[in-house]
Coordinates of C-alpha atoms and ligand atoms in Angstrom, one line a residue:
M6 CA 95.1 101.8 28.6
K7 CA 95.8 104.8 30.7
K8 CA 93.8 105.6 33.8
I9 CA 91.0 108.0 33.6
K10 CA 91.8 111.3 35.3
S11 CA 88.9 113.5 34.3
I12 CA 85.2 112.8 34.3
C13 CA 82.3 114.9 33.3
C14 CA 78.7 114.1 34.1
I15 CA 75.9 115.8 32.2
G16 CA 72.8 116.1 34.4
A17 CA 72.9 117.0 38.1
G18 CA 69.8 115.0 39.1
Y19 CA 68.8 112.2 41.4
V20 CA 71.2 109.8 39.5
G21 CA 74.1 112.1 38.4
G22 CA 74.5 113.9 41.7
P23 CA 74.8 110.9 44.1
T24 CA 76.7 108.7 41.6
M25 CA 79.4 111.3 40.9
A26 CA 79.7 112.1 44.6
V27 CA 80.5 108.4 45.4
I28 CA 83.0 108.1 42.4
A29 CA 84.7 111.3 43.6
Q30 CA 84.9 110.0 47.1
K31 CA 86.3 106.6 46.1
C32 CA 88.7 107.9 43.4
P33 CA 90.4 111.0 44.8
E34 CA 92.8 111.1 41.9
I35 CA 89.9 111.7 39.4
T36 CA 88.5 115.2 38.9
V37 CA 84.7 114.9 38.5
T38 CA 82.7 117.8 37.2
V39 CA 78.9 117.6 37.2
V40 CA 77.2 120.0 34.8
D41 CA 73.6 121.0 34.2
I42 CA 71.8 123.6 32.1
N43 CA 69.6 124.3 35.1
D44 CA 71.6 127.1 36.9
K45 CA 69.3 127.1 39.9
R46 CA 70.0 123.4 40.4
I47 CA 73.8 123.9 40.1
A48 CA 73.6 126.8 42.5
A49 CA 71.8 124.6 45.0
W50 CA 74.5 121.9 44.7
N51 CA 77.0 124.6 45.5
E52 CA 75.1 125.9 48.6
K53 CA 77.4 126.4 51.5
N54 CA 75.2 124.5 53.8
V55 CA 75.2 120.9 52.5
E56 CA 71.8 120.3 54.0
N57 CA 70.4 122.6 51.2
I58 CA 71.5 120.5 48.2
P59 CA 68.6 120.0 45.8
I60 CA 67.9 116.4 46.5
Y61 CA 67.2 114.7 49.8
E62 CA 69.2 111.5 50.2
P63 CA 70.4 110.1 53.5
G64 CA 74.2 110.1 53.7
L65 CA 74.7 112.3 50.7
P66 CA 75.4 115.7 52.5
E67 CA 78.3 114.1 54.4
I68 CA 79.9 112.9 51.2
I69 CA 79.3 116.2 49.5
K70 CA 81.0 118.0 52.4
E71 CA 84.0 115.8 52.1
V72 CA 84.6 115.9 48.3
R73 CA 83.0 119.1 47.0
N74 CA 85.6 121.5 45.6
R75 CA 88.2 118.8 46.4
N76 CA 87.7 116.7 43.3
L77 CA 84.0 117.1 42.8
F78 CA 82.7 120.3 41.1
F79 CA 79.3 121.5 40.1
S80 CA 79.1 123.8 37.1
T81 CA 77.0 125.2 34.3
S82 CA 79.9 125.4 31.9
V83 CA 78.9 122.3 29.9
N84 CA 81.2 122.8 26.9
E85 CA 84.3 123.4 29.0
A86 CA 83.7 120.3 31.1
I87 CA 83.1 118.2 28.0
Q88 CA 86.4 119.3 26.5
R89 CA 88.4 118.6 29.6
A90 CA 86.9 115.1 30.3
E91 CA 88.2 111.8 29.1
M92 CA 85.0 110.0 30.1
I93 CA 81.5 111.6 29.9
F94 CA 78.5 110.2 31.8
I95 CA 75.1 111.1 30.3
S96 CA 72.6 111.4 33.1
V97 CA 69.9 113.6 31.7
N98 CA 66.2 113.0 32.1
T99 CA 64.4 110.6 29.7
P100 CA 60.7 110.9 30.6
T101 CA 57.9 109.3 28.7
K102 CA 56.9 111.2 25.6
T103 CA 53.9 113.5 26.0
Y104 CA 53.5 114.2 22.3
G105 CA 53.6 112.7 18.8
L106 CA 54.4 109.1 17.9
G107 CA 54.8 106.9 21.0
K108 CA 53.0 109.5 23.2
G109 CA 52.5 108.1 26.7
M110 CA 54.8 105.1 26.0
A111 CA 58.1 105.7 24.3
A112 CA 61.0 107.5 26.1
D113 CA 61.5 111.0 25.0
L114 CA 65.1 111.1 23.8
K115 CA 65.2 114.7 22.9
W116 CA 67.5 115.6 25.9
I117 CA 69.8 112.7 25.1
E118 CA 70.0 113.7 21.5
L119 CA 70.7 117.3 22.3
C120 CA 73.4 116.1 24.7
A121 CA 75.0 113.9 22.0
R122 CA 75.0 116.8 19.5
Q123 CA 76.6 119.1 22.0
I124 CA 79.3 116.6 22.8
A125 CA 80.0 116.0 19.1
S126 CA 80.2 119.7 18.3
V127 CA 82.7 120.7 21.1
A128 CA 84.8 117.5 21.7
N129 CA 88.3 117.9 20.4
T130 CA 89.9 114.8 21.9
D131 CA 88.7 111.1 22.0
K132 CA 86.1 110.4 24.6
I133 CA 84.4 107.4 26.3
I134 CA 80.6 108.1 26.5
V135 CA 78.7 106.3 29.3
E136 CA 74.9 106.0 29.2
K137 CA 73.6 106.4 32.7
S138 CA 70.1 107.5 32.1
T139 CA 67.5 104.7 31.7
L140 CA 67.1 104.3 28.0
P141 CA 65.3 102.0 25.6
V142 CA 67.3 99.2 24.0
R143 CA 69.5 100.3 21.1
T144 CA 69.9 104.0 22.2
A145 CA 73.6 103.5 22.3
A146 CA 73.4 102.9 18.5
T147 CA 71.6 106.3 18.1
L148 CA 74.3 108.0 20.2
K149 CA 77.0 106.4 18.2
S150 CA 75.4 107.5 14.9
I151 CA 75.0 111.2 16.1
L152 CA 78.5 111.4 17.6
T153 CA 80.3 109.9 14.6
T154 CA 78.4 111.7 11.9
T155 CA 78.3 115.2 13.4
G156 CA 81.6 115.2 15.3
N157 CA 85.0 116.7 14.6
G158 CA 86.6 113.4 13.6
V159 CA 87.5 112.5 17.2
K160 CA 86.8 108.9 18.3
F161 CA 83.9 108.0 20.7
Q162 CA 83.4 104.7 22.5
I163 CA 79.9 104.2 23.8
L164 CA 79.3 102.2 27.1
S165 CA 76.0 101.4 28.8
N166 CA 76.3 101.5 32.6
P167 CA 72.7 101.4 33.9
E168 CA 72.1 102.7 37.4
F169 CA 70.4 100.4 39.9
L170 CA 70.3 102.7 42.8
A171 CA 67.0 103.2 44.5
E172 CA 66.2 106.6 45.9
G173 CA 66.3 106.9 49.7
T174 CA 69.0 104.2 49.8
A175 CA 71.1 105.6 46.9
I176 CA 74.3 106.0 48.9
R177 CA 74.2 102.5 50.3
D178 CA 73.3 101.1 46.9
L179 CA 76.3 102.9 45.3
L180 CA 78.7 101.9 48.0
C181 CA 77.7 98.2 48.1
P182 CA 76.0 97.4 44.8
D183 CA 74.6 93.9 44.2
R184 CA 76.3 94.3 40.8
V185 CA 77.7 96.9 38.4
L186 CA 76.8 96.3 34.8
I187 CA 78.9 97.6 32.0
G188 CA 77.9 97.0 28.4
G189 CA 80.3 97.8 25.5
D190 CA 81.7 96.7 22.2
Q191 CA 83.5 93.5 23.3
E192 CA 84.4 92.6 19.7
D193 CA 86.6 95.6 19.2
R194 CA 90.0 96.3 20.9
E195 CA 89.1 100.0 21.6
G196 CA 85.7 98.9 22.9
R197 CA 87.3 96.4 25.3
E198 CA 89.8 99.1 26.5
A199 CA 86.9 101.5 27.2
I200 CA 85.1 98.8 29.2
Q201 CA 88.3 98.2 31.1
A202 CA 88.7 101.9 31.9
L203 CA 85.2 102.0 33.5
V204 CA 85.8 98.6 35.3
D205 CA 89.0 100.2 36.8
I206 CA 87.0 103.0 38.3
Y207 CA 84.5 100.8 40.0
R208 CA 87.2 98.3 41.1
E209 CA 88.4 101.0 43.5
W210 CA 85.5 99.9 45.9
V211 CA 83.5 97.2 44.2
P212 CA 84.7 93.5 44.3
E213 CA 85.5 92.4 40.8
T214 CA 83.1 89.5 41.0
R215 CA 80.3 92.0 41.1
I216 CA 81.3 93.9 38.0
L217 CA 79.6 92.3 35.0
T218 CA 80.5 93.1 31.4
T219 CA 78.1 92.4 28.6
N220 CA 77.3 93.6 25.1
V221 CA 75.6 97.0 25.0
W222 CA 72.1 95.7 24.3
S223 CA 72.1 93.1 27.0
S224 CA 73.1 95.9 29.4
E225 CA 70.3 98.2 28.3
L226 CA 67.7 95.5 28.4
S227 CA 68.8 94.2 31.8
K228 CA 68.0 97.6 33.3
L229 CA 64.5 97.7 31.9
T230 CA 63.9 94.1 32.8
A231 CA 65.1 94.5 36.4
N232 CA 62.7 97.3 37.0
A233 CA 59.9 95.5 35.2
F234 CA 60.4 92.4 37.5
L235 CA 60.4 94.6 40.6
A236 CA 57.3 96.5 39.6
Q237 CA 55.6 93.2 38.7
R238 CA 56.2 91.9 42.2
V239 CA 54.5 95.0 43.7
S240 CA 51.6 94.7 41.2
S241 CA 51.3 91.0 42.0
I242 CA 51.0 91.5 45.7
N243 CA 48.7 94.4 45.2
A244 CA 46.4 92.2 43.1
I245 CA 46.3 89.7 46.0
S246 CA 45.6 92.6 48.4
E247 CA 42.2 93.2 46.8
L248 CA 41.4 89.5 47.1
C249 CA 42.4 89.5 50.8
E250 CA 40.1 92.4 51.5
K251 CA 37.2 90.3 50.2
T252 CA 38.1 87.0 51.7
G253 CA 39.4 87.8 55.2
A254 CA 42.9 86.8 54.4
N255 CA 45.6 89.3 55.4
V256 CA 48.0 90.4 52.8
G257 CA 50.9 90.9 55.3
E258 CA 50.5 87.3 56.4
V259 CA 50.3 86.0 52.8
A260 CA 53.4 88.1 51.9
N261 CA 55.3 86.7 54.9
A262 CA 54.5 83.1 54.0
L263 CA 55.5 83.7 50.3
G264 CA 58.7 85.5 51.2
M265 CA 59.9 82.6 53.3
D266 CA 60.1 80.5 50.2
S267 CA 63.7 81.0 49.2
R268 CA 62.8 80.7 45.6
I269 CA 60.5 83.7 45.9
G270 CA 62.3 85.8 48.5
S271 CA 61.0 88.4 50.9
K272 CA 61.7 91.7 49.2
F273 CA 59.3 93.9 47.2
L274 CA 56.2 92.2 48.6
N275 CA 54.9 95.2 50.6
S276 CA 51.4 95.8 49.4
S277 CA 50.8 99.5 48.9
V278 CA 48.7 102.3 47.4
G279 CA 50.7 101.7 44.2
F280 CA 54.2 102.1 43.1
G281 CA 55.6 105.4 41.9
G282 CA 59.0 106.9 41.0
S283 CA 60.7 107.9 37.8
C284 CA 61.6 104.4 36.7
F285 CA 59.1 101.6 37.1
Q286 CA 56.3 102.9 34.9
K287 CA 58.6 104.5 32.4
D288 CA 60.7 101.4 32.0
I289 CA 57.7 99.1 31.6
L290 CA 56.2 101.5 29.0
N291 CA 59.6 101.4 27.2
L292 CA 59.5 97.6 27.2
V293 CA 56.0 97.5 26.0
Y294 CA 56.7 100.0 23.2
I295 CA 59.8 98.1 22.1
A296 CA 57.9 94.8 22.1
K297 CA 55.1 96.3 20.0
S298 CA 57.5 97.8 17.6
Y299 CA 58.8 94.3 16.9
G300 CA 55.2 93.0 16.6
L301 CA 55.4 91.0 19.8
H302 CA 51.9 91.8 20.9
E303 CA 51.6 89.1 23.6
V304 CA 54.8 90.2 25.2
A305 CA 53.6 93.8 25.2
H306 CA 50.2 92.9 26.6
Y307 CA 51.8 90.8 29.3
W308 CA 53.9 93.6 30.7
E309 CA 51.3 96.2 30.2
Q310 CA 49.2 94.5 32.9
V311 CA 51.7 95.5 35.6
I312 CA 50.7 99.1 34.9
V313 CA 47.0 98.4 34.6
M314 CA 47.1 96.8 38.0
N315 CA 49.0 99.7 39.5
D316 CA 46.6 102.3 38.1
H317 CA 43.7 100.2 39.5
Q318 CA 45.3 100.0 42.9
K319 CA 45.6 103.8 43.1
R320 CA 42.1 104.4 41.9
R321 CA 40.7 101.7 44.2
F322 CA 42.3 103.3 47.2
A323 CA 40.8 106.7 46.5
A324 CA 37.4 105.2 45.7
N325 CA 37.5 103.3 49.0
I326 CA 37.9 106.6 50.8
T327 CA 34.9 108.1 49.1
R328 CA 32.8 105.0 49.6
S329 CA 33.7 104.7 53.3
L330 CA 32.8 108.3 54.0
Y331 CA 29.2 107.5 53.2
N332 CA 29.7 107.9 49.4
T333 CA 30.5 111.6 49.5
V334 CA 33.7 113.5 50.3
A335 CA 32.3 116.8 48.9
G336 CA 33.3 119.7 51.2
K337 CA 35.1 117.3 53.7
K338 CA 38.6 117.9 54.8
I339 CA 40.8 114.9 53.9
T340 CA 44.4 114.9 55.0
L341 CA 47.1 113.2 53.0
L342 CA 50.2 112.3 55.0
G343 CA 53.1 112.0 52.5
W344 CA 53.5 113.2 49.0
A345 CA 56.8 111.6 48.0
F346 CA 56.7 108.3 46.0
K347 CA 58.5 106.6 48.9
K348 CA 60.2 107.5 52.2
D349 CA 63.6 109.2 52.5
T350 CA 63.4 111.1 49.2
N351 CA 61.9 114.5 48.1
D352 CA 61.2 113.0 44.7
T353 CA 57.5 112.9 43.7
R354 CA 57.6 111.6 40.2
E355 CA 54.6 109.3 39.5
S356 CA 53.8 109.4 43.2
A357 CA 50.5 107.7 44.0
A358 CA 49.6 110.7 46.1
I359 CA 49.2 112.8 43.0
S360 CA 46.5 110.5 41.6
V361 CA 44.8 110.1 44.9
A362 CA 44.6 113.8 45.4
D363 CA 43.3 114.4 41.9
Y364 CA 40.6 111.7 42.3
L365 CA 39.4 113.2 45.6
I366 CA 39.4 116.8 44.3
N367 CA 37.2 115.6 41.5
E368 CA 34.9 114.4 44.2
Q369 CA 35.0 117.9 45.6
A370 CA 37.0 117.1 48.8
D371 CA 39.2 119.7 50.5
I372 CA 42.6 118.2 50.6
A373 CA 45.3 119.0 53.2
V374 CA 48.8 117.7 52.6
Y375 CA 51.8 117.3 54.9
D376 CA 55.2 115.8 53.7
P377 CA 58.4 116.2 55.7
R378 CA 60.6 116.8 52.7
V379 CA 58.6 117.9 49.6
E380 CA 58.4 121.6 48.9
T381 CA 54.9 123.2 48.6
E382 CA 55.4 124.5 45.0
K383 CA 56.4 121.0 43.9
I384 CA 53.1 119.6 45.2
Y385 CA 51.2 122.2 43.1
S386 CA 53.2 121.7 40.0
D387 CA 52.7 117.9 40.3
L388 CA 48.9 118.5 40.4
D389 CA 49.0 121.1 37.7
S390 CA 50.9 118.8 35.4
L391 CA 47.8 116.5 35.2
E392 CA 46.0 119.4 33.5
T393 CA 42.7 118.4 35.2
R394 CA 42.0 121.9 36.4
T395 CA 43.6 125.3 36.7
D396 CA 46.4 126.1 39.1
L397 CA 44.1 128.5 40.9
E398 CA 41.5 125.8 41.4
N399 CA 44.2 123.4 42.7
R400 CA 45.4 126.0 45.2
T401 CA 41.9 126.5 46.4
K402 CA 41.1 122.8 46.8
L403 CA 44.5 121.7 48.2
K404 CA 46.4 123.3 51.1
V405 CA 49.9 122.4 52.1
F406 CA 50.8 122.3 55.8
S407 CA 54.2 122.5 57.5
D408 CA 52.8 121.0 60.8
P409 CA 51.2 117.5 60.7
Y410 CA 48.9 118.1 63.6
E411 CA 47.5 121.3 61.9
A412 CA 47.1 119.3 58.7
C413 CA 45.0 116.7 60.5
K414 CA 42.9 119.1 62.6
D415 CA 39.1 118.9 61.8
A416 CA 39.7 116.3 59.1
H417 CA 37.1 113.6 58.3
A418 CA 39.7 111.2 57.2
I419 CA 43.5 110.8 57.0
A420 CA 45.3 108.8 54.3
I421 CA 48.9 107.7 54.7
L422 CA 50.5 107.7 51.2
T423 CA 54.2 107.6 52.0
E424 CA 55.8 105.3 54.6
W425 CA 57.8 108.1 56.4
D426 CA 59.1 106.7 59.7
E427 CA 58.1 109.8 61.6
F428 CA 54.4 109.0 61.0
K429 CA 54.7 106.0 63.3
S430 CA 55.7 108.1 66.3
Y431 CA 53.0 110.7 66.0
D432 CA 50.7 111.3 69.0
W433 CA 47.8 109.5 67.3
A434 CA 45.5 110.1 70.3
R435 CA 46.0 113.8 69.9
I436 CA 45.3 113.5 66.2
Y437 CA 42.1 111.4 66.9
N438 CA 40.8 114.0 69.4
C439 CA 40.9 116.9 67.0
M440 CA 39.3 115.1 64.0
I441 CA 35.6 115.0 63.0
K442 CA 34.0 111.7 64.1
P443 CA 33.9 109.0 63.1
A444 CA 37.6 109.5 62.4
F445 CA 38.7 107.5 59.4
L446 CA 42.3 106.4 58.9
F447 CA 43.3 104.9 55.6
D448 CA 46.8 103.4 55.8
G449 CA 48.1 103.1 52.2
R450 CA 51.4 101.7 53.4
N451 CA 50.4 99.4 56.2
L452 CA 52.6 101.4 58.4
L453 CA 50.6 101.7 61.6
D454 CA 49.6 99.2 64.2
T455 CA 46.0 98.2 63.4
Q456 CA 45.1 97.2 67.0
K457 CA 46.5 100.4 68.5
M458 CA 44.6 102.6 66.0
L459 CA 41.4 100.7 66.6
N460 CA 41.8 101.0 70.4
L461 CA 42.2 104.8 70.0
G462 CA 38.8 104.8 68.2
F463 CA 39.8 105.2 64.6
V464 CA 37.8 103.5 61.8
F465 CA 40.9 101.9 60.3
R466 CA 41.4 100.7 56.8
S467 CA 44.7 99.1 55.7
I468 CA 45.6 97.6 52.3
G469 CA 44.8 93.9 52.0
A470 CA 42.9 93.3 55.2
E471 CA 39.2 93.3 55.9
P472 CA 37.8 96.8 57.0
R473 CA 37.8 97.1 60.8
S474 CA 36.5 99.4 63.4
A475 CA 36.7 99.1 67.2
K476 CA 33.1 97.9 67.5
V477 CA 33.6 95.0 65.0
V478 CA 36.7 93.8 66.9
K479 CA 34.7 93.6 70.2
I480 CA 32.0 91.5 68.6
R481 CA 34.6 89.1 67.1
T482 CA 36.5 88.8 70.4
A483 CA 33.3 87.9 72.2
K484 CA 32.5 85.2 69.6
V485 CA 35.9 83.7 69.8
G486 CA 35.9 83.7 73.6
Ligands
LIG14 C1 63.8 101.7 41.2 C2 64.8 100.5 41.3 O1 64.6 99.8 42.6 C3 66.2 100.9 41.1 O2 67.0 99.7 41.0 C4 66.3 101.7 39.8 O3 67.6 102.1 39.5 C5 65.4 102.9 39.8 O4 64.0 102.4 40.0 P1 63.2 103.7 42.9 O5 62.2 104.0 42.0 O6 64.1 104.7 43.5 O7 64.2 102.5 42.4 O8 62.5 103.0 44.2 P2 62.0 101.5 44.6 O9 62.5 101.3 46.0 O10 62.3 100.5 43.6 O11 60.4 101.7 44.8 C6 59.6 102.0 43.7 C7 58.1 102.1 44.1 O12 57.6 100.9 44.5 C8 57.9 103.1 45.3 O13 56.8 103.8 45.1 C9 57.7 102.1 46.5 O14 57.0 102.7 47.5 C10 57.0 101.0 45.8 N1 57.1 99.7 46.5 C11 58.4 99.1 46.6 C12 56.0 99.1 47.0 O15 54.9 99.6 46.9 N2 56.2 97.9 47.6 C13 57.4 97.2 47.8 O16 57.4 96.1 48.4 C14 58.5 97.9 47.2
LIG15 P1 67.4 111.5 37.0 O1 66.5 111.0 38.1 O2 67.5 110.6 35.8 O3 68.7 111.9 37.6 P2 66.6 114.3 36.9 O4 65.5 114.9 36.1 O5 66.7 114.4 38.3 O6 66.7 112.8 36.3 O7 68.0 115.0 36.3 C1 68.3 115.2 35.0 C2 69.1 116.5 34.8 O8 69.6 116.6 33.5 C3 68.2 117.8 35.0 O9 68.7 118.6 36.1 C4 68.3 118.5 33.7 O10 68.4 119.9 33.8 C5 69.6 118.0 33.1 N1 69.8 118.1 31.7 C6 68.9 117.7 30.7 N2 69.4 118.0 29.5 C7 70.6 118.5 29.7 C8 71.7 119.0 28.8 N3 71.6 118.9 27.4 N4 72.8 119.5 29.3 C9 73.0 119.6 30.7 N5 72.0 119.1 31.5 C10 70.9 118.6 31.1

């Protein structure tokens, strides 16, 4: 099998961009072209100043600087790139359906299908097609059917190569992956050759023992299951956090004790305001939908609970703010620090902040938002997408600030919704001094030092610990002493 010399990636998003940048860096002899129908996005990837590329990902600008216009190109000429490529990665968006059959559960495969039809109509040489987007099990079969029945008679091999990178650490995850998974048709000679062609690319920097090859459906299902297990851990510890708040146990201490059991492990046990991101909810919903479609109702119900718990955690956090502020937040300024679904990304898909803001606006609060990386218009479009109220109403009730101290000025309460490092080093005494008293601080990420915040005078609420204020601490200390 000859070595691949030309790759095209359809979709210049959070997955396609960083993945192709790393392939281009590690395989200088391969020409990699990333295409997208969104011309603004492509223009941003081609911005002279690499700090202005459309996604914020630590370490990515440096790689882009090194490889862009060397062997990595960003373009809107989709057909041309398809024709030139020997291997095509499909990395388009696959959100949850918002209409019709499977609404709110199944993945919307309309972009994948359009992509497949486009490849079929313009390809004039044999191609290896690689699924990169997160997809329900058996999507490869759909792709194969469209490609072979609508194509020009050229041959297509379909591989599944799910992406396990997490945003914020994408470059590290791509450079040193725990494993690379490649699913393909192992029964067929051409299928095996296609698998080997992709293995050869990853072998340039990933030890062979970490490259797993499986059948296509195992590969697709492994991706959904990995995300379902990770999300389940977060929901499990979040379920325990509520119990901790009632009993006086501390969720951080519980997580620490659990994590030291080598069978359990310490990762993904940080209790939070709820998980977000483009994958967890979508993948679990996919899993649930697939299970239901096979009549496996207990399986579906089991995984559905992970989402039920997550929705509960987000609502509980917002309700706790309202309850603590004497049961009304109407007309009160409440500041949300962080809008992204986690730190070190400007991605806001399914971010807990969106639900919390919506809940508090329904309670007639005036919301102030500061996030170091998320653009103002993105915040409004996230809120608008819930269709709870008009865009004008959202803009009246929520204001976005570019300075965190201005955002916190005259607030009745602050809620930390993303674990950005910079929040830890703020001058919290200065923030306390310019707030309305009592000054409430709700730490949705257990980021700040409880004792320090209590000493400054805040009424401090973290996740999974009993509510505390400075006064309560003094009484307790006296008792113990
Ligand atoms: C996830 C998977 O980790 C990755 O392998 C897959 O390819 C895509 O989906 P991502 O969504 O980028 O990655 O972020 P991740 O780090 O998994 O976090 C998801 C959400 O869970 C975030 O909102 C995060 O804040 C939250 N989380 C994570 C917790 O609340 N507690 C934890 O302990 C860990
Ligand atoms: P992900 O997180 O999976 O990378 P994104 O939404 O960030 O998802 O990126 C997907 C990209 O795919 C978007 O920029 C979108 O414009 C692009 N896209 C969707 N359909 C097509 C298509 N048929 N041809 C080219 N690009 C497409």
